[in-house]
PDB file of C-alpha atoms in Angstrom:
ATOM      1  CA  MET A   1      17.685  20.214  38.110  1.00  0.00           C
ATOM      2  CA  SER A   2      16.206  17.147  39.605  1.00  0.00           C
ATOM      3  CA  ARG A   3      14.615  14.261  37.727  1.00  0.00           C
ATOM      4  CA  VAL A   4      10.948  13.720  38.251  1.00  0.00           C
ATOM      5  CA  LEU A   5      10.329  10.808  35.815  1.00  0.00           C
ATOM      6  CA  ASP A   6      12.848   8.305  34.528  1.00  0.00           C
ATOM      7  CA  ILE A   7      11.704   5.540  32.252  1.00  0.00           C
ATOM      8  CA  LYS A   8      13.973   2.762  30.936  1.00  0.00           C
ATOM      9  CA  GLY A   9      12.911  -0.079  28.807  1.00  0.00           C
ATOM     10  CA  LEU A  10       9.131   0.432  29.266  1.00  0.00           C
ATOM     11  CA  GLU A  11       6.854  -2.261  27.702  1.00  0.00           C
ATOM     12  CA  GLY A  12       3.153  -2.339  28.155  1.00  0.00           C
ATOM     13  CA  GLY A  13      -0.259  -2.540  26.500  1.00  0.00           C
ATOM     14  CA  TYR A  14      -3.710  -3.794  27.341  1.00  0.00           C
ATOM     15  CA  GLY A  15      -3.923  -7.341  28.681  1.00  0.00           C
ATOM     16  CA  SER A  16      -2.061  -9.576  26.376  1.00  0.00           C
ATOM     17  CA  VAL A  17      -1.889  -6.982  23.540  1.00  0.00           C
ATOM     18  CA  GLN A  18       1.521  -5.202  23.583  1.00  0.00           C
ATOM     19  CA  ILE A  19       1.563  -1.710  22.492  1.00  0.00           C
ATOM     20  CA  LEU A  20       4.863  -0.225  23.915  1.00  0.00           C
ATOM     21  CA  TYR A  21       8.260  -1.466  23.120  1.00  0.00           C
ATOM     22  CA  GLY A  22      11.377  -0.452  25.160  1.00  0.00           C
ATOM     23  CA  ILE A  23      10.350   3.186  25.841  1.00  0.00           C
ATOM     24  CA  ASP A  24      13.208   5.380  27.348  1.00  0.00           C
ATOM     25  CA  MET A  25      12.353   8.884  28.375  1.00  0.00           C
ATOM     26  CA  TYR A  26      12.532  11.335  31.132  1.00  0.00           C
ATOM     27  CA  VAL A  27      11.038  14.484  32.493  1.00  0.00           C
ATOM     28  CA  ASP A  28      12.869  16.968  34.807  1.00  0.00           C
ATOM     29  CA  GLU A  29      11.492  19.202  37.581  1.00  0.00           C
ATOM     30  CA  GLY A  30       9.630  22.099  36.284  1.00  0.00           C
ATOM     31  CA  GLU A  31       9.619  20.962  32.599  1.00  0.00           C
ATOM     32  CA  PHE A  32       6.706  20.935  30.152  1.00  0.00           C
ATOM     33  CA  VAL A  33       7.179  17.896  28.004  1.00  0.00           C
ATOM     34  CA  THR A  34       4.924  16.874  25.026  1.00  0.00           C
ATOM     35  CA  ILE A  35       4.506  13.470  23.395  1.00  0.00           C
ATOM     36  CA  ILE A  36       3.444  13.483  19.741  1.00  0.00           C
ATOM     37  CA  GLY A  37       3.100  11.023  17.010  1.00  0.00           C
ATOM     38  CA  PRO A  38       0.615   9.650  14.565  1.00  0.00           C
ATOM     39  CA  ASN A  39      -2.786   8.354  15.572  1.00  0.00           C
ATOM     40  CA  GLY A  40      -2.679   4.883  17.112  1.00  0.00           C
ATOM     41  CA  CYS A  41       1.048   4.914  17.627  1.00  0.00           C
ATOM     42  CA  GLY A  42       0.829   4.398  21.481  1.00  0.00           C
ATOM     43  CA  LYS A  43       0.968   7.937  22.882  1.00  0.00           C
ATOM     44  CA  SER A  44      -2.074   7.567  25.149  1.00  0.00           C
ATOM     45  CA  THR A  45      -1.025   4.011  26.109  1.00  0.00           C
ATOM     46  CA  LEU A  46       2.354   5.342  27.329  1.00  0.00           C
ATOM     47  CA  ILE A  47       0.801   7.862  29.591  1.00  0.00           C
ATOM     48  CA  LYS A  48      -1.810   5.337  30.819  1.00  0.00           C
ATOM     49  CA  THR A  49       0.911   2.788  31.603  1.00  0.00           C
ATOM     50  CA  ILE A  50       2.835   5.271  33.718  1.00  0.00           C
ATOM     51  CA  PHE A  51      -0.320   6.165  35.643  1.00  0.00           C
ATOM     52  CA  GLY A  52      -1.190   2.439  36.198  1.00  0.00           C
ATOM     53  CA  ILE A  53      -4.252   2.354  33.855  1.00  0.00           C
ATOM     54  CA  ALA A  54      -2.884   0.275  30.991  1.00  0.00           C
ATOM     55  CA  THR A  55      -1.003  -3.057  31.543  1.00  0.00           C
ATOM     56  CA  TYR A  56       2.593  -2.663  32.715  1.00  0.00           C
ATOM     57  CA  TYR A  57       4.740  -5.514  31.380  1.00  0.00           C
ATOM     58  CA  SER A  58       8.375  -4.730  32.155  1.00  0.00           C
ATOM     59  CA  GLY A  59      10.969  -2.062  32.372  1.00  0.00           C
ATOM     60  CA  GLU A  60      11.733   0.631  35.058  1.00  0.00           C
ATOM     61  CA  VAL A  61       9.527   3.644  36.014  1.00  0.00           C
ATOM     62  CA  SER A  62      11.154   5.738  38.469  1.00  0.00           C
ATOM     63  CA  TYR A  63       9.343   8.852  40.094  1.00  0.00           C
ATOM     64  CA  ARG A  64      11.737  11.238  42.031  1.00  0.00           C
ATOM     65  CA  GLY A  65      14.259   8.390  42.441  1.00  0.00           C
ATOM     66  CA  ASN A  66      11.911   5.863  43.702  1.00  0.00           C
ATOM     67  CA  ASP A  67      10.800   2.790  41.504  1.00  0.00           C
ATOM     68  CA  VAL A  68       7.109   2.922  40.859  1.00  0.00           C
ATOM     69  CA  SER A  69       7.041   0.322  38.080  1.00  0.00           C
ATOM     70  CA  GLY A  70       3.660  -1.303  38.098  1.00  0.00           C
ATOM     71  CA  TRP A  71       2.161   0.680  40.963  1.00  0.00           C
ATOM     72  CA  ARG A  72      -1.477   1.103  41.353  1.00  0.00           C
ATOM     73  CA  THR A  73      -3.175   4.451  40.373  1.00  0.00           C
ATOM     74  CA  ASP A  74      -4.116   5.206  43.945  1.00  0.00           C
ATOM     75  CA  GLN A  75      -0.431   4.653  45.155  1.00  0.00           C
ATOM     76  CA  LEU A  76       0.729   7.146  42.433  1.00  0.00           C
ATOM     77  CA  VAL A  77      -1.864   9.767  43.463  1.00  0.00           C
ATOM     78  CA  ASN A  78      -0.567   9.567  46.924  1.00  0.00           C
ATOM     79  CA  GLN A  79       2.854  10.305  45.547  1.00  0.00           C
ATOM     80  CA  GLY A  80       1.630  13.635  44.071  1.00  0.00           C
ATOM     81  CA  ILE A  81       0.888  12.500  40.496  1.00  0.00           C
ATOM     82  CA  ALA A  82      -2.404  13.531  38.784  1.00  0.00           C
ATOM     83  CA  TYR A  83      -3.878  12.369  35.480  1.00  0.00           C
ATOM     84  CA  VAL A  84      -6.436  14.094  33.199  1.00  0.00           C
ATOM     85  CA  PRO A  85      -7.978  11.488  30.697  1.00  0.00           C
ATOM     86  CA  GLN A  86      -9.114  12.637  27.156  1.00  0.00           C
ATOM     87  CA  VAL A  87     -12.723  11.459  27.585  1.00  0.00           C
ATOM     88  CA  ASP A  88     -15.050  10.748  30.462  1.00  0.00           C
ATOM     89  CA  ASN A  89     -13.111  13.114  32.565  1.00  0.00           C
ATOM     90  CA  VAL A  90     -15.991  14.795  34.413  1.00  0.00           C
ATOM     91  CA  PHE A  91     -19.156  13.521  36.229  1.00  0.00           C
ATOM     92  CA  PRO A  92     -21.906  14.976  33.987  1.00  0.00           C
ATOM     93  CA  SER A  93     -24.734  14.417  36.433  1.00  0.00           C
ATOM     94  CA  LEU A  94     -22.918  16.505  39.197  1.00  0.00           C
ATOM     95  CA  SER A  95     -22.557  20.325  39.227  1.00  0.00           C
ATOM     96  CA  VAL A  96     -19.357  22.019  38.675  1.00  0.00           C
ATOM     97  CA  LEU A  97     -18.868  22.488  42.418  1.00  0.00           C
ATOM     98  CA  GLU A  98     -19.629  18.867  43.290  1.00  0.00           C
ATOM     99  CA  ASN A  99     -17.128  17.700  40.553  1.00  0.00           C
ATOM    100  CA  LEU A 100     -14.509  19.909  42.256  1.00  0.00           C
ATOM    101  CA  GLN A 101     -15.359  18.648  45.742  1.00  0.00           C
ATOM    102  CA  MET A 102     -15.050  15.075  44.342  1.00  0.00           C
ATOM    103  CA  GLY A 103     -11.330  15.886  43.569  1.00  0.00           C
ATOM    104  CA  GLY A 104     -10.721  16.345  47.238  1.00  0.00           C
ATOM    105  CA  ASN A 105     -13.450  14.498  49.244  1.00  0.00           C
ATOM    106  CA  SER A 106     -10.793  13.428  51.953  1.00  0.00           C
ATOM    107  CA  LEU A 107      -9.473  16.862  52.445  1.00  0.00           C
ATOM    108  CA  PRO A 108     -10.435  18.995  55.489  1.00  0.00           C
ATOM    109  CA  SER A 109     -13.165  21.390  54.389  1.00  0.00           C
ATOM    110  CA  ILE A 110     -11.059  24.463  54.792  1.00  0.00           C
ATOM    111  CA  THR A 111      -8.263  23.122  52.643  1.00  0.00           C
ATOM    112  CA  LEU A 112     -10.803  21.894  50.087  1.00  0.00           C
ATOM    113  CA  SER A 113     -12.408  25.240  49.850  1.00  0.00           C
ATOM    114  CA  GLU A 114      -8.951  27.057  49.487  1.00  0.00           C
ATOM    115  CA  ARG A 115      -8.046  24.768  46.650  1.00  0.00           C
ATOM    116  CA  ILE A 116     -11.371  25.056  44.858  1.00  0.00           C
ATOM    117  CA  GLU A 117     -10.935  28.887  45.079  1.00  0.00           C
ATOM    118  CA  ARG A 118      -7.472  28.539  43.610  1.00  0.00           C
ATOM    119  CA  ALA A 119      -8.805  26.401  40.780  1.00  0.00           C
ATOM    120  CA  LEU A 120     -11.626  28.912  39.995  1.00  0.00           C
ATOM    121  CA  ASP A 121      -9.013  31.674  39.979  1.00  0.00           C
ATOM    122  CA  MET A 122      -7.145  29.759  37.258  1.00  0.00           C
ATOM    123  CA  PHE A 123     -10.233  28.930  35.258  1.00  0.00           C
ATOM    124  CA  PRO A 124     -12.607  31.928  35.995  1.00  0.00           C
ATOM    125  CA  ASP A 125     -15.018  30.704  33.127  1.00  0.00           C
ATOM    126  CA  LEU A 126     -16.011  28.025  35.783  1.00  0.00           C
ATOM    127  CA  ARG A 127     -16.958  30.468  38.511  1.00  0.00           C
ATOM    128  CA  ASP A 128     -20.190  31.635  36.758  1.00  0.00           C
ATOM    129  CA  ARG A 129     -21.109  28.018  36.088  1.00  0.00           C
ATOM    130  CA  ILE A 130     -20.480  26.742  39.604  1.00  0.00           C
ATOM    131  CA  HIS A 131     -23.926  25.419  40.306  1.00  0.00           C
ATOM    132  CA  ASP A 132     -24.582  24.251  36.845  1.00  0.00           C
ATOM    133  CA  LEU A 133     -24.513  20.495  35.794  1.00  0.00           C
ATOM    134  CA  ALA A 134     -21.275  19.487  34.153  1.00  0.00           C
ATOM    135  CA  ALA A 135     -23.477  18.133  31.433  1.00  0.00           C
ATOM    136  CA  SER A 136     -24.334  21.434  30.358  1.00  0.00           C
ATOM    137  CA  LEU A 137     -20.686  22.652  29.916  1.00  0.00           C
ATOM    138  CA  SER A 138     -19.175  23.142  26.592  1.00  0.00           C
ATOM    139  CA  GLY A 139     -16.181  20.906  25.572  1.00  0.00           C
ATOM    140  CA  GLY A 140     -13.697  23.542  26.427  1.00  0.00           C
ATOM    141  CA  GLU A 141     -15.453  24.215  29.868  1.00  0.00           C
ATOM    142  CA  ARG A 142     -15.386  20.450  30.611  1.00  0.00           C
ATOM    143  CA  GLN A 143     -11.763  20.227  30.112  1.00  0.00           C
ATOM    144  CA  MET A 144     -11.095  23.239  32.300  1.00  0.00           C
ATOM    145  CA  LEU A 145     -13.200  21.408  34.936  1.00  0.00           C
ATOM    146  CA  ALA A 146     -11.301  18.198  34.492  1.00  0.00           C
ATOM    147  CA  ILE A 147      -7.883  19.879  34.792  1.00  0.00           C
ATOM    148  CA  SER A 148      -9.245  21.950  37.856  1.00  0.00           C
ATOM    149  CA  ARG A 149     -10.571  18.684  39.615  1.00  0.00           C
ATOM    150  CA  ALA A 150      -7.057  17.081  39.075  1.00  0.00           C
ATOM    151  CA  LEU A 151      -5.522  20.109  40.635  1.00  0.00           C
ATOM    152  CA  ILE A 152      -7.578  19.779  43.866  1.00  0.00           C
ATOM    153  CA  SER A 153      -5.164  17.035  45.069  1.00  0.00           C
ATOM    154  CA  ASP A 154      -2.365  19.427  44.969  1.00  0.00           C
ATOM    155  CA  PRO A 155      -0.181  17.316  42.450  1.00  0.00           C
ATOM    156  CA  LYS A 156       3.407  18.103  41.830  1.00  0.00           C
ATOM    157  CA  PHE A 157       3.425  15.946  38.421  1.00  0.00           C
ATOM    158  CA  LEU A 158       0.446  16.294  36.021  1.00  0.00           C
ATOM    159  CA  LEU A 159      -0.090  13.864  33.055  1.00  0.00           C
ATOM    160  CA  LEU A 160      -2.640  14.926  30.434  1.00  0.00           C
ATOM    161  CA  ASP A 161      -3.971  13.036  27.595  1.00  0.00           C
ATOM    162  CA  GLU A 162      -4.997  15.087  24.493  1.00  0.00           C
ATOM    163  CA  PRO A 163      -6.560  18.039  26.469  1.00  0.00           C
ATOM    164  CA  THR A 164      -7.341  20.206  23.560  1.00  0.00           C
ATOM    165  CA  ALA A 165      -8.850  17.425  21.293  1.00  0.00           C
ATOM    166  CA  ALA A 166     -12.043  18.522  19.419  1.00  0.00           C
ATOM    167  CA  LEU A 167     -11.978  21.984  20.969  1.00  0.00           C
ATOM    168  CA  SER A 168     -12.265  25.233  19.247  1.00  0.00           C
ATOM    169  CA  PRO A 169      -9.007  27.127  18.402  1.00  0.00           C
ATOM    170  CA  LEU A 170      -9.730  29.635  21.165  1.00  0.00           C
ATOM    171  CA  TYR A 171     -10.289  27.074  23.766  1.00  0.00           C
ATOM    172  CA  GLN A 172      -7.189  25.173  22.441  1.00  0.00           C
ATOM    173  CA  GLN A 173      -5.120  28.179  23.064  1.00  0.00           C
ATOM    174  CA  GLN A 174      -6.613  28.944  26.476  1.00  0.00           C
ATOM    175  CA  ILE A 175      -6.190  25.352  27.626  1.00  0.00           C
ATOM    176  CA  ILE A 176      -2.474  25.145  26.608  1.00  0.00           C
ATOM    177  CA  GLU A 177      -1.783  28.587  28.138  1.00  0.00           C
ATOM    178  CA  ARG A 178      -3.265  27.572  31.519  1.00  0.00           C
ATOM    179  CA  ILE A 179      -1.421  24.257  31.645  1.00  0.00           C
ATOM    180  CA  ASP A 180       1.751  26.030  30.840  1.00  0.00           C
ATOM    181  CA  SER A 181       1.153  28.350  33.817  1.00  0.00           C
ATOM    182  CA  LEU A 182       0.827  25.624  36.172  1.00  0.00           C
ATOM    183  CA  ARG A 183       4.629  25.575  36.179  1.00  0.00           C
ATOM    184  CA  GLU A 184       4.469  28.753  38.258  1.00  0.00           C
ATOM    185  CA  GLN A 185       2.749  26.614  40.955  1.00  0.00           C
ATOM    186  CA  GLY A 186       5.643  24.086  41.078  1.00  0.00           C
ATOM    187  CA  ILE A 187       3.862  21.553  38.770  1.00  0.00           C
ATOM    188  CA  THR A 188       5.719  19.487  36.207  1.00  0.00           C
ATOM    189  CA  VAL A 189       3.787  18.599  33.045  1.00  0.00           C
ATOM    190  CA  LEU A 190       3.714  15.601  30.581  1.00  0.00           C
ATOM    191  CA  ILE A 191       1.307  16.052  27.979  1.00  0.00           C
ATOM    192  CA  VAL A 192       0.042  13.853  25.002  1.00  0.00           C
ATOM    193  CA  GLU A 193      -1.211  16.163  22.376  1.00  0.00           C
ATOM    194  CA  GLN A 194      -3.027  16.025  19.147  1.00  0.00           C
ATOM    195  CA  ASN A 195      -2.301  19.648  18.216  1.00  0.00           C
ATOM    196  CA  ALA A 196       1.522  19.167  18.216  1.00  0.00           C
ATOM    197  CA  ARG A 197       2.611  22.642  17.141  1.00  0.00           C
ATOM    198  CA  LEU A 198       0.350  24.311  19.710  1.00  0.00           C
ATOM    199  CA  SER A 199       1.829  22.218  22.578  1.00  0.00           C
ATOM    200  CA  LEU A 200       5.484  22.149  21.372  1.00  0.00           C
ATOM    201  CA  ALA A 201       5.416  25.925  21.134  1.00  0.00           C
ATOM    202  CA  ARG A 202       5.026  25.971  24.954  1.00  0.00           C
ATOM    203  CA  SER A 203       7.276  22.938  25.649  1.00  0.00           C
ATOM    204  CA  ASP A 204      10.740  22.556  26.736  1.00  0.00           C
ATOM    205  CA  ARG A 205      11.237  19.173  25.073  1.00  0.00           C
ATOM    206  CA  GLY A 206       9.282  16.635  23.009  1.00  0.00           C
ATOM    207  CA  TYR A 207       9.185  13.056  22.246  1.00  0.00           C
ATOM    208  CA  ILE A 208       7.887  11.429  19.094  1.00  0.00           C
ATOM    209  CA  VAL A 209       6.333   7.973  19.314  1.00  0.00           C
ATOM    210  CA  SER A 210       5.677   5.723  16.232  1.00  0.00           C
ATOM    211  CA  ASN A 211       4.676   2.127  16.413  1.00  0.00           C
ATOM    212  CA  GLY A 212       4.977   1.936  20.131  1.00  0.00           C
ATOM    213  CA  LYS A 213       8.583   3.257  20.182  1.00  0.00           C
ATOM    214  CA  ILE A 214      10.484   6.545  20.698  1.00  0.00           C
ATOM    215  CA  VAL A 215      11.598   7.525  17.320  1.00  0.00           C
ATOM    216  CA  HIS A 216      12.949  10.987  18.061  1.00  0.00           C
ATOM    217  CA  THR A 217      13.481  13.333  21.044  1.00  0.00           C
ATOM    218  CA  GLY A 218      14.999  16.837  21.391  1.00  0.00           C
ATOM    219  CA  ASP A 219      14.378  20.366  22.241  1.00  0.00           C
ATOM    220  CA  ALA A 220      10.853  21.444  21.230  1.00  0.00           C
ATOM    221  CA  ASP A 221      11.860  24.252  19.052  1.00  0.00           C
ATOM    222  CA  LYS A 222      14.272  22.158  17.129  1.00  0.00           C
ATOM    223  CA  ILE A 223      11.444  19.527  16.632  1.00  0.00           C
ATOM    224  CA  LEU A 224       9.180  22.451  15.311  1.00  0.00           C
ATOM    225  CA  THR A 225      11.751  23.747  13.038  1.00  0.00           C
ATOM    226  CA  ASP A 226      13.069  20.407  11.460  1.00  0.00           C
ATOM    227  CA  PRO A 227      11.581  20.253   8.017  1.00  0.00           C
ATOM    228  CA  GLU A 228      11.610  16.484   7.799  1.00  0.00           C
ATOM    229  CA  ILE A 229       9.987  15.995  11.230  1.00  0.00           C
ATOM    230  CA  GLY A 230       7.526  18.807  10.410  1.00  0.00           C
ATOM    231  CA  GLU A 231       6.365  17.144   7.233  1.00  0.00           C
ATOM    232  CA  TYR A 232       5.953  13.754   8.579  1.00  0.00           C
ATOM    233  CA  PHE A 233       4.823  14.239  12.099  1.00  0.00           C
ATOM    234  CA  LEU A 234       3.234  17.740  12.415  1.00  0.00           C
ATOM    235  CA  GLY A 235       1.573  18.203   8.966  1.00  0.00           C
ATOM    236  CA  SER A 236       0.984  21.426   7.194  1.00  0.00           C
ATOM    237  CA  THR A 237      -1.994  22.376   9.417  1.00  0.00           C
ATOM    238  CA  GLY A 238      -0.251  21.397  12.823  1.00  0.00           C
ATOM    239  CA  HIS A 239      -2.563  18.498  13.341  1.00  0.00           C
ATOM    240  CA  GLN A 240      -1.558  14.823  13.245  1.00  0.00           C
TER     241      GLN A 240
END
């Protein structure tokens, strides 16, 4: 199994405010890996630093054997990496179709049409809303659209920041199932997730972040069944 992401000693934050301290982690080809931890612990900052949104300080970020430490977002996209933020992830004043077209406005029209059709096959709820404004979509539909738009670039590594936050239980389940199914298309997934139990149940491995550091890692099923970890990080309801 080849290594997609390999991080050693990563430190980062926002401007001069340091959030991450010596992060070590990896993701292998075809894996579904979940990052969990208490609110405000640095989970989202970690994924944003990987994708060039937060401030990179030091450490090594290697993607498929190439050092991409501190690379700009557009450079990472050209390497086959896509990112879906938690909020502000669609253009509300544009239609569903226009949002999808924005995900591949530099592609040949035939290729773009094929990828839009593939995205609609994955999220058929959007097909009936194709000409509706994104502003009119429900929270779950917006998240489907955000993921679909990210897929238009045909990524091989997908980063997602809390994709089920504030969604109904039904949409939470649907979103996680569809994300998991992306592996059938050869996409490796790294996800920051608020609903830890839901995501870990689909994951190969998990990382627990606390105070800007990795405090535990292991197989997802072992994290789920460890009583001490469950009580402290997962909670009785499965939310953090």
